[in-house]
PDB file of C-alpha atoms and ligand atoms in Angstrom:
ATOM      1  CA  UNK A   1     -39.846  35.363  -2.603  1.00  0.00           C
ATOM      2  CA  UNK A   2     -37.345  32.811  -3.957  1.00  0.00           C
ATOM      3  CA  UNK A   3     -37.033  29.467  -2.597  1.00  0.00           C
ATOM      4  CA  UNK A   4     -34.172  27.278  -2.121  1.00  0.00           C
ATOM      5  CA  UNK A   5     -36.010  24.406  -3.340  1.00  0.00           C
ATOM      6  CA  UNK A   6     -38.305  24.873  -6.523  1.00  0.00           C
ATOM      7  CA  UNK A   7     -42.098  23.427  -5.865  1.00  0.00           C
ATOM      8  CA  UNK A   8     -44.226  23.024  -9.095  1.00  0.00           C
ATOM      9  CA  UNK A   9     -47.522  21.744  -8.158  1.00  0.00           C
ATOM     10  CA  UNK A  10     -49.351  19.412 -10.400  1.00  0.00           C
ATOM     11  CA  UNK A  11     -52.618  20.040 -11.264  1.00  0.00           C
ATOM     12  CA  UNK A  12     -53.540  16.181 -11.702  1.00  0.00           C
ATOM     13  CA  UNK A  13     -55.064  16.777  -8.055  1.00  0.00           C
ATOM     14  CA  UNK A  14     -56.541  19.728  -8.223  1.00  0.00           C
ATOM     15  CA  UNK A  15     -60.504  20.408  -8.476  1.00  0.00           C
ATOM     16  CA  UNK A  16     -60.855  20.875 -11.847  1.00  0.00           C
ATOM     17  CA  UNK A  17     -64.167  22.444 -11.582  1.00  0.00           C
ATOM     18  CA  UNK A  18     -62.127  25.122  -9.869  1.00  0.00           C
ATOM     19  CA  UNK A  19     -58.693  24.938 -11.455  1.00  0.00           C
ATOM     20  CA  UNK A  20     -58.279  28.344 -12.383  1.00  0.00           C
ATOM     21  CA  UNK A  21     -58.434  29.072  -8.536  1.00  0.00           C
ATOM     22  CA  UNK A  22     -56.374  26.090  -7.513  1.00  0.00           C
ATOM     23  CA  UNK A  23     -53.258  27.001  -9.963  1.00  0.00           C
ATOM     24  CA  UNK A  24     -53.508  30.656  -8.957  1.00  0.00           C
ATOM     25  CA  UNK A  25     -53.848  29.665  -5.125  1.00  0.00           C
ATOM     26  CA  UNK A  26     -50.478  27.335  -5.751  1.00  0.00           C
ATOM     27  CA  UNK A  27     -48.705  29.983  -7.824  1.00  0.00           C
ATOM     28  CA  UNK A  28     -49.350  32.220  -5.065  1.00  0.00           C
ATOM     29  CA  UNK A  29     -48.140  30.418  -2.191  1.00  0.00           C
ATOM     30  CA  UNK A  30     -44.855  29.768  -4.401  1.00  0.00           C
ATOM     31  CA  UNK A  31     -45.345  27.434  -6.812  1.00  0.00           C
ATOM     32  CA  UNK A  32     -42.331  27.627  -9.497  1.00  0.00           C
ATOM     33  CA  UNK A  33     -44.537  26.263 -12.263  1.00  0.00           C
ATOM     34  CA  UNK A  34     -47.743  25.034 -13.286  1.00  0.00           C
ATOM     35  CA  UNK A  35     -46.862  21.120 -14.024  1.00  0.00           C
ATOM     36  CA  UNK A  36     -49.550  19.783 -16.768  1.00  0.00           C
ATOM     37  CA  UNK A  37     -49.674  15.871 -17.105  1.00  0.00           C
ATOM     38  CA  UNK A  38     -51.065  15.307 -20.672  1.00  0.00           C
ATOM     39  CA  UNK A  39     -52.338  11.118 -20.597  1.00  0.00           C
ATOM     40  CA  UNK A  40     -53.505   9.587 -23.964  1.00  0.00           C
ATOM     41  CA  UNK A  41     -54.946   6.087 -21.974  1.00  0.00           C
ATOM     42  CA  UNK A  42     -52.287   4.371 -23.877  1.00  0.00           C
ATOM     43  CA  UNK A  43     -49.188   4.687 -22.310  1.00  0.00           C
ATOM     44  CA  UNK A  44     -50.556   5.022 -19.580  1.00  0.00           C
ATOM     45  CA  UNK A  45     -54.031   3.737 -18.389  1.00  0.00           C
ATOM     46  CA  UNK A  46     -55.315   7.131 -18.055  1.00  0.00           C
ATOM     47  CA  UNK A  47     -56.714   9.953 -19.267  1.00  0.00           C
ATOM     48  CA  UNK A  48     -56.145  13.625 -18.265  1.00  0.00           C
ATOM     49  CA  UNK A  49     -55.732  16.866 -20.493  1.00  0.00           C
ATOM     50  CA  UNK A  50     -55.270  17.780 -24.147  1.00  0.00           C
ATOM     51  CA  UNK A  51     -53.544  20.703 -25.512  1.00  0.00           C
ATOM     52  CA  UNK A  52     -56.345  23.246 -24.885  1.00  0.00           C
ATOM     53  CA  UNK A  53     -55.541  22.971 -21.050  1.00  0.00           C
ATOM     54  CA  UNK A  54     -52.107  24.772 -21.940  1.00  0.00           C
ATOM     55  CA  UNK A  55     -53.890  28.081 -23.392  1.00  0.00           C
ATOM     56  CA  UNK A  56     -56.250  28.521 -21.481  1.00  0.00           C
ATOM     57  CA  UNK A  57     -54.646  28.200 -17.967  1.00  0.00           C
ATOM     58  CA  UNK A  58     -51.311  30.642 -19.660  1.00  0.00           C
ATOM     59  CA  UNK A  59     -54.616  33.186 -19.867  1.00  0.00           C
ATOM     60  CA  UNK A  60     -54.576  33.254 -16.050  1.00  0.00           C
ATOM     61  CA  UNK A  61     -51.418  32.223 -14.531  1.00  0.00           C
ATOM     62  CA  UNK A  62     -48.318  33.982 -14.643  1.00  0.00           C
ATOM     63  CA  UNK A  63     -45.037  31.460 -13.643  1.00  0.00           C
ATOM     64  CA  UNK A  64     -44.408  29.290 -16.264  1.00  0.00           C
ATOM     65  CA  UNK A  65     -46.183  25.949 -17.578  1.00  0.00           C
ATOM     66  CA  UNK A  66     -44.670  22.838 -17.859  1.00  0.00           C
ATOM     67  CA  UNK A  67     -46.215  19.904 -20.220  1.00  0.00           C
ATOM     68  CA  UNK A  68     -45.824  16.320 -18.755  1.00  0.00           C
ATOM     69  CA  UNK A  69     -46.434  14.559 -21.965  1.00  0.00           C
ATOM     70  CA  UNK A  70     -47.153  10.898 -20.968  1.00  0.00           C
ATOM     71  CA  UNK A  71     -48.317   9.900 -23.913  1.00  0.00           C
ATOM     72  CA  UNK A  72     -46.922   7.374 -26.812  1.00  0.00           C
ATOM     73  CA  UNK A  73     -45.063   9.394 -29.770  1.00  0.00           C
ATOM     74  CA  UNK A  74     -44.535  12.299 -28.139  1.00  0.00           C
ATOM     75  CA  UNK A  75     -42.825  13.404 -31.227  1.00  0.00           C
ATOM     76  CA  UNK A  76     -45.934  14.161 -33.348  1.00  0.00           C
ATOM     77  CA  UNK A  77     -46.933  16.941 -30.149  1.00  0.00           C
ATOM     78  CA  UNK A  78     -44.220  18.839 -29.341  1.00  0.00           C
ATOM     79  CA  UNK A  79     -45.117  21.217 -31.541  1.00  0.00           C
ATOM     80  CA  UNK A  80     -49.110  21.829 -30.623  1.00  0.00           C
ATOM     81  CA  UNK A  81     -47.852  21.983 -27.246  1.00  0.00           C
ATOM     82  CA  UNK A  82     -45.102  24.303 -27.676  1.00  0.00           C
ATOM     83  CA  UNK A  83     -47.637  26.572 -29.653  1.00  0.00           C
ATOM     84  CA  UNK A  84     -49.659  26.008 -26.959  1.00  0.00           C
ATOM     85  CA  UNK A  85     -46.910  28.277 -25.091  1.00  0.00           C
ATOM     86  CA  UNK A  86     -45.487  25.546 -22.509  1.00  0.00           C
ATOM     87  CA  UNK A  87     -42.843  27.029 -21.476  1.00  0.00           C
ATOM     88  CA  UNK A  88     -40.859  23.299 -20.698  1.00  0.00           C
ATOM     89  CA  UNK A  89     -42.254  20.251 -22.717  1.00  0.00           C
ATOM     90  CA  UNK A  90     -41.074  17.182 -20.539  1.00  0.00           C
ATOM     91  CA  UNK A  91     -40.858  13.725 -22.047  1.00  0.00           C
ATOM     92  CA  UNK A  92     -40.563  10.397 -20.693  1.00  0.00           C
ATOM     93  CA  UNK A  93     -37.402   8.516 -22.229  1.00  0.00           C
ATOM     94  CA  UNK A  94     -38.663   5.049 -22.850  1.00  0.00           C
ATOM     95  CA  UNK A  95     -41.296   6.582 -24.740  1.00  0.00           C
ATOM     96  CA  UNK A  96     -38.644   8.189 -27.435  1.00  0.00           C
ATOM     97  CA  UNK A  97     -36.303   6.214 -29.785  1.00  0.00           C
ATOM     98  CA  UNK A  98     -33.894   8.433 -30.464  1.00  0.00           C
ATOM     99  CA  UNK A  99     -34.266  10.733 -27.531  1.00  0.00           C
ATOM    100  CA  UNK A 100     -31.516  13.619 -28.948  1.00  0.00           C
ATOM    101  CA  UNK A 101     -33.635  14.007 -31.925  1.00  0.00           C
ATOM    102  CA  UNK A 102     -36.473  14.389 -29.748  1.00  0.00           C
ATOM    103  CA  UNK A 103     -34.294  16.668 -27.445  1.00  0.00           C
ATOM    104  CA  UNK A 104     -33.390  18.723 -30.187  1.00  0.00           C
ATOM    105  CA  UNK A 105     -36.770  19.218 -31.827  1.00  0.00           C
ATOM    106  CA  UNK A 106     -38.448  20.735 -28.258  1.00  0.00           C
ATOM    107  CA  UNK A 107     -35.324  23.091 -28.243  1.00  0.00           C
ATOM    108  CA  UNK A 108     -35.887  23.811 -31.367  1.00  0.00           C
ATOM    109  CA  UNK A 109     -39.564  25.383 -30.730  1.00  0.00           C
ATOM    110  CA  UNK A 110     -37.817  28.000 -28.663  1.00  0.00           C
ATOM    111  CA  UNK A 111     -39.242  25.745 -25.275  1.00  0.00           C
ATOM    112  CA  UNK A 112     -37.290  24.269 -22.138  1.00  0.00           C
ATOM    113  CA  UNK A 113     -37.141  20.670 -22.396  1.00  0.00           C
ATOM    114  CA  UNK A 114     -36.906  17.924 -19.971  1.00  0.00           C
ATOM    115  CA  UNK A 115     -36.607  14.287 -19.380  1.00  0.00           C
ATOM    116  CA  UNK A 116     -38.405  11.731 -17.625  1.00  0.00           C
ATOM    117  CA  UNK A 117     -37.169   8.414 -16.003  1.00  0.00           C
ATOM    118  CA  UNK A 118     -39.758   5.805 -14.621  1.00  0.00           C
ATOM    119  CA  UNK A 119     -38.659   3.907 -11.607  1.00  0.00           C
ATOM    120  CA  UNK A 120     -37.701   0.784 -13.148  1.00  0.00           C
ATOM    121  CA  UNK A 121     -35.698   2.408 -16.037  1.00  0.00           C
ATOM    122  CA  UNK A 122     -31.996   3.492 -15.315  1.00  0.00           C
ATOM    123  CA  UNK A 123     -29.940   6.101 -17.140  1.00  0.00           C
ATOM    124  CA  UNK A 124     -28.357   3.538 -19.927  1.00  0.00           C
ATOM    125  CA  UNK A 125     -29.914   6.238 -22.406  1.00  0.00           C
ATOM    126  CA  UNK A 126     -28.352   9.167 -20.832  1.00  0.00           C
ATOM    127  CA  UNK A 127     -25.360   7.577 -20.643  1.00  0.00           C
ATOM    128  CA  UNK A 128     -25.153   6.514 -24.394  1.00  0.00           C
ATOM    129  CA  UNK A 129     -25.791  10.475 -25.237  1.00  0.00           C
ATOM    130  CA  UNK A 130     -24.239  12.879 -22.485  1.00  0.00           C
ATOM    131  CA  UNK A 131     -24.918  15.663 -25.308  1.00  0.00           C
ATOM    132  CA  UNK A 132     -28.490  15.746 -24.486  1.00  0.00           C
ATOM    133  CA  UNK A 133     -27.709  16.175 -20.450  1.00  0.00           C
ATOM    134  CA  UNK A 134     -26.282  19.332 -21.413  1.00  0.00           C
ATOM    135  CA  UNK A 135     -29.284  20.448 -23.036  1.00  0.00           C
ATOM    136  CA  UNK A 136     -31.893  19.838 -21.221  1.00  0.00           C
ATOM    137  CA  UNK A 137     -33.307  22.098 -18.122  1.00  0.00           C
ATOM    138  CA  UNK A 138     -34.401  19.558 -15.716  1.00  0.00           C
ATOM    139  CA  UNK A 139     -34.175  15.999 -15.366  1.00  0.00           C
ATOM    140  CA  UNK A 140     -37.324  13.856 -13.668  1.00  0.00           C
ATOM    141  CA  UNK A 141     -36.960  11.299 -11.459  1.00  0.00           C
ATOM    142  CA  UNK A 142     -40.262   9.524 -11.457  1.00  0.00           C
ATOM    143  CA  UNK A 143     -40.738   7.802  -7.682  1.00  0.00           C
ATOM    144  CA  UNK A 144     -44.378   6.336  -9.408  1.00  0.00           C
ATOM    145  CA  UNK A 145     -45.376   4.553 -12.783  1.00  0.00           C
ATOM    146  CA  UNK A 146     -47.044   7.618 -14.248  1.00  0.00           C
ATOM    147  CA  UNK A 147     -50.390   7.583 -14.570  1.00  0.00           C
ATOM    148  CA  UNK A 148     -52.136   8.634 -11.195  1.00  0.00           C
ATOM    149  CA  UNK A 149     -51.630  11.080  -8.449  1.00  0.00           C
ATOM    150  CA  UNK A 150     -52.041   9.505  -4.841  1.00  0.00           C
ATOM    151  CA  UNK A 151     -49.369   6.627  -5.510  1.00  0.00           C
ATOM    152  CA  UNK A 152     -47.036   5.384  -2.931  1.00  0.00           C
ATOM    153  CA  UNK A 153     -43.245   6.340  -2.729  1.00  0.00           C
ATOM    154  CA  UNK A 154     -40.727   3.852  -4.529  1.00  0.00           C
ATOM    155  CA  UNK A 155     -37.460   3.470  -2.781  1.00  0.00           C
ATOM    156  CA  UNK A 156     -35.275   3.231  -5.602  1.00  0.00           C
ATOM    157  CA  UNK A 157     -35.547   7.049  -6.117  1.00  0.00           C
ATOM    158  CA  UNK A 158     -33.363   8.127  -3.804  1.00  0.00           C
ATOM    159  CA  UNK A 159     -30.454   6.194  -4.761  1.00  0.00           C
ATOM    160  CA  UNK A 160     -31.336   7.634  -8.387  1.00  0.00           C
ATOM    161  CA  UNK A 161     -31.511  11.109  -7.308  1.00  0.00           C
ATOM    162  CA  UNK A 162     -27.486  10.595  -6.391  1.00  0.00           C
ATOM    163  CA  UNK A 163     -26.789   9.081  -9.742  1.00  0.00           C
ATOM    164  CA  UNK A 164     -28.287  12.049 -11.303  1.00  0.00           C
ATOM    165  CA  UNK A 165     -26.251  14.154  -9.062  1.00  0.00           C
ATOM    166  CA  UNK A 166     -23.317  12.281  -9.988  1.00  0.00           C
ATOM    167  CA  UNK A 167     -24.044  12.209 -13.657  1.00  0.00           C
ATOM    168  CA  UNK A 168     -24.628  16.073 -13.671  1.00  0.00           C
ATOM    169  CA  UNK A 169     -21.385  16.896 -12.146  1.00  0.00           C
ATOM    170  CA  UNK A 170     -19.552  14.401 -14.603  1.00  0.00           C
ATOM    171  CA  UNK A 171     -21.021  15.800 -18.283  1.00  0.00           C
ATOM    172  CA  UNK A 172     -20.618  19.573 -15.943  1.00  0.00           C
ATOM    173  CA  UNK A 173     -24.354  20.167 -17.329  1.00  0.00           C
ATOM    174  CA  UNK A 174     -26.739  22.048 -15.354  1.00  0.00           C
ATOM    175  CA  UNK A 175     -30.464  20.976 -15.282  1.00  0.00           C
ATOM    176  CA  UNK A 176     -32.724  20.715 -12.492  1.00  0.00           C
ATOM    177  CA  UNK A 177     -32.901  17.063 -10.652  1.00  0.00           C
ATOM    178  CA  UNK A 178     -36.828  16.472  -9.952  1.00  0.00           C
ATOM    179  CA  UNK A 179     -39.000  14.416  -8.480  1.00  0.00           C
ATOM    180  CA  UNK A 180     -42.640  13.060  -9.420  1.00  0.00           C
ATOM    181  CA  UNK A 181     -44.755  11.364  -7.041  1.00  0.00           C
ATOM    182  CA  UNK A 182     -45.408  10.624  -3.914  1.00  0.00           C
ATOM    183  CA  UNK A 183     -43.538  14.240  -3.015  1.00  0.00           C
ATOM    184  CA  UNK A 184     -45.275  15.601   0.151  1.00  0.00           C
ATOM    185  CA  UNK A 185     -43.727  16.678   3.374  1.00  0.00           C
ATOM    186  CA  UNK A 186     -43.098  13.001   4.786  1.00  0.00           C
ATOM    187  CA  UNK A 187     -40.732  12.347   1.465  1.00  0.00           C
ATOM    188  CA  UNK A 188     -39.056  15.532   0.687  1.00  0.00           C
ATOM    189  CA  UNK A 189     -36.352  15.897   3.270  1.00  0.00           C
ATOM    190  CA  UNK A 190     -34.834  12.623   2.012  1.00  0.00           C
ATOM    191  CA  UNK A 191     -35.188  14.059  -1.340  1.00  0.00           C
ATOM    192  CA  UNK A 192     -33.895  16.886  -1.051  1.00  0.00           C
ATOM    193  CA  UNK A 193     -31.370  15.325   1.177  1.00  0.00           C
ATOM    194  CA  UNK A 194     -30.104  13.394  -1.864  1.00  0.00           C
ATOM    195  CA  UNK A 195     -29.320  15.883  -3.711  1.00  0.00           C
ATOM    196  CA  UNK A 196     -33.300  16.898  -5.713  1.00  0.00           C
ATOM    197  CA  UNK A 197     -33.949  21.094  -6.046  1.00  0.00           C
ATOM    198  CA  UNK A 198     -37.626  20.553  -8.002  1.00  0.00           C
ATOM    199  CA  UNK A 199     -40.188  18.590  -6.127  1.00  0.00           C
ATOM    200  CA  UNK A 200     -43.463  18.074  -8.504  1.00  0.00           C
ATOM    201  CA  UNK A 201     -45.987  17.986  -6.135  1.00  0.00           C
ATOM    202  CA  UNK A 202     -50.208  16.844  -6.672  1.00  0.00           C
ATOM    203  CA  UNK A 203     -52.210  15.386  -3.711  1.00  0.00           C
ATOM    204  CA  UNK A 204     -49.945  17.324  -1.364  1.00  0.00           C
ATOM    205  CA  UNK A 205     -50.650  20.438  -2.670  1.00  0.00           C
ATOM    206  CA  UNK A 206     -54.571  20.296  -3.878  1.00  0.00           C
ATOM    207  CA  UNK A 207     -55.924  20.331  -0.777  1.00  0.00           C
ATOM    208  CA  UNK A 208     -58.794  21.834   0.947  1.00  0.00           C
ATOM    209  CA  UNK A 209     -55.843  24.586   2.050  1.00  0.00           C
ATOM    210  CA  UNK A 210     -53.429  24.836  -0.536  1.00  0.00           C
ATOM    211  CA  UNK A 211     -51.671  27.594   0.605  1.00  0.00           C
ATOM    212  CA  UNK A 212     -50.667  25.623   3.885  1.00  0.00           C
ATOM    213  CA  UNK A 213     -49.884  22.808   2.238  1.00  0.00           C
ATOM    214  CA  UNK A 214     -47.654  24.796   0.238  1.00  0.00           C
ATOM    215  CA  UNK A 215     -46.321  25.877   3.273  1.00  0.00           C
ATOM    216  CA  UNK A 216     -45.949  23.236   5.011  1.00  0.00           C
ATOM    217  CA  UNK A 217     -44.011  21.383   1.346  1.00  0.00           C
ATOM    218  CA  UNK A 218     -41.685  24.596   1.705  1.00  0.00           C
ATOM    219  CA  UNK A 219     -40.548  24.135   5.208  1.00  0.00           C
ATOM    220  CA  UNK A 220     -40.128  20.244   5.010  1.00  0.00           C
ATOM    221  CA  UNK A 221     -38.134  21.024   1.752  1.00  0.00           C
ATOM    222  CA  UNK A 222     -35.891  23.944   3.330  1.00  0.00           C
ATOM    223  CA  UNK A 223     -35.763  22.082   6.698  1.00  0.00           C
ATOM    224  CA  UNK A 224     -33.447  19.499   5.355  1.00  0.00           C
ATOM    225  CA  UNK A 225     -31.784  21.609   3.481  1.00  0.00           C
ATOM    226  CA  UNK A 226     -30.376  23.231   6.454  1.00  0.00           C
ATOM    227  CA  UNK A 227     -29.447  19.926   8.002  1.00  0.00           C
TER     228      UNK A 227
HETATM  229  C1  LIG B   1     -48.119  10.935 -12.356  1.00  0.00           C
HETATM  230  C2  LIG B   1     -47.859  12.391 -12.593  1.00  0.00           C
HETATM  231  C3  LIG B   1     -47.650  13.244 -11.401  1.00  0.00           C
HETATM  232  C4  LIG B   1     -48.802  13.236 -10.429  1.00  0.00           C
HETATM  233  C5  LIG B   1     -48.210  13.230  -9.059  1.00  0.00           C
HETATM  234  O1  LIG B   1     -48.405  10.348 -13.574  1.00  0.00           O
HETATM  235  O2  LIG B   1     -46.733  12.554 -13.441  1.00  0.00           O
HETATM  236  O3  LIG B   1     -47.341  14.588 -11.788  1.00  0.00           O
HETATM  237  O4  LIG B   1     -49.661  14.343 -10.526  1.00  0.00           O
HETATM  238  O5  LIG B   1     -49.222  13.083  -8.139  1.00  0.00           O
HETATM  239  P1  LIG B   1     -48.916  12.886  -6.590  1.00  0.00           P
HETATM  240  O6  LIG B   1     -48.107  14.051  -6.149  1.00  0.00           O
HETATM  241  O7  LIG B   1     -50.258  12.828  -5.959  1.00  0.00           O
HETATM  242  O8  LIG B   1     -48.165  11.578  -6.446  1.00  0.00           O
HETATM  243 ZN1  LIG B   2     -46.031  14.603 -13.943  1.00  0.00          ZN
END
């Protein structure tokens, strides 16, 4: 079944004593991709997954994996990762000096690549290099610090979400606009609303009925579509 609004679940949340049920219970009730945060406890204060995580969930699920790489130097893992087999390595831009190199080298593994923005960073970056909008598949708007699932909502997403919107049209490029954190059925109709097609999704999703909280993500999502 294709859905008008893409829902990649984060496995952050889910029981990890039990994850290759909980990312084959979410890829079941329509999740468009596995999303893996990878933590080093140095950019952020956290610590979550190494590379290993990536092979040995592609044994099980089939839609594809994509690698949250929150993590200092990103640079020096794109390649385990995209050997790995991610299918999308996504990177957060104030973690990368010169993000088109950056851009270029995750493209250059054969593997989707995508962007991250934290909330209090604005598109200056983007800006500077409309090249790289026009390369990458989908474009994160984070609406928490990275770090942990569970966070509350910040408010300057949505007005971001329209920028990105804006910004897509303008360079005619075509990513995805996301969202990460805080998405659960409460949030997504005003993102979505604002113009967001990829809602990243953790404590909403891993619960102790992941299938209807899938659902109930979906309908929220396509709910305010049809608004
Ligand atoms: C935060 C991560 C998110 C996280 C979202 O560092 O990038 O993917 O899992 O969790 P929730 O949906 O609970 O805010
Ligand atoms: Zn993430």
């Amino acid at each position: 079944m294709d859905y008008p609004i893409k829902i990649s679940p984060s496995i952050l949340s889910a029981d990890f004593g039990t994850l290759r049920h909980d990312a084959l219970a979410a890829e079941k009730n329509g999740g468009c991709a596995i999303h893996i945060d990878i933590m080093d406890g140095h950019y952020v204060h956290n610590f979550s997954f190494g590379v290993n995580i990536v092979s040995a969930l592609k044994r099980h699920v089939h839609i594809p994996i994509v690698t949250h790489l929150e993590i200092d130097n990103p640079d020096v893992f794109i390649s385990d990762f995209a050997r790995a087999e991610s299918n999308m390595v996504v990177v957060q831009e104030d973690t990368c000096p010169h993000l088109p190199y950056t851009i270029n080298a995750i493209k250059e593994m054969g593997v989707k690549a995508g962007i991250g923005i934290n909330p209090d960073r604005g598109f200056e970056k983007l800006e500077a290099n409309p090249e790289i909008l026009r390369e990458i598949d989908l474009l994160i708007i984070m609406a928490v610090y990275p770090g942990y699932g569970g966070q509350p909502f910040s408010p300057v997403t949505v007005p971001k979400i329209r920028r990105a919107c804006a910004m897509r049209e303008e360079t005619q490029a075509s990513f995805d606009i996301g969202v990460d954190g805080a998405v659960n059925s409460n949030t997504a109709p005003d993102i979505v609303r604002a113009g967001a097609n990829y809602l990243i999704a953790g404590s909403s999703v891993f619960t102790d009925d992941i299938a209807a909280s899938m659902k109930k993500l979906h309908t929220s999502a396509a709910a305010a579509l049809a608004i």
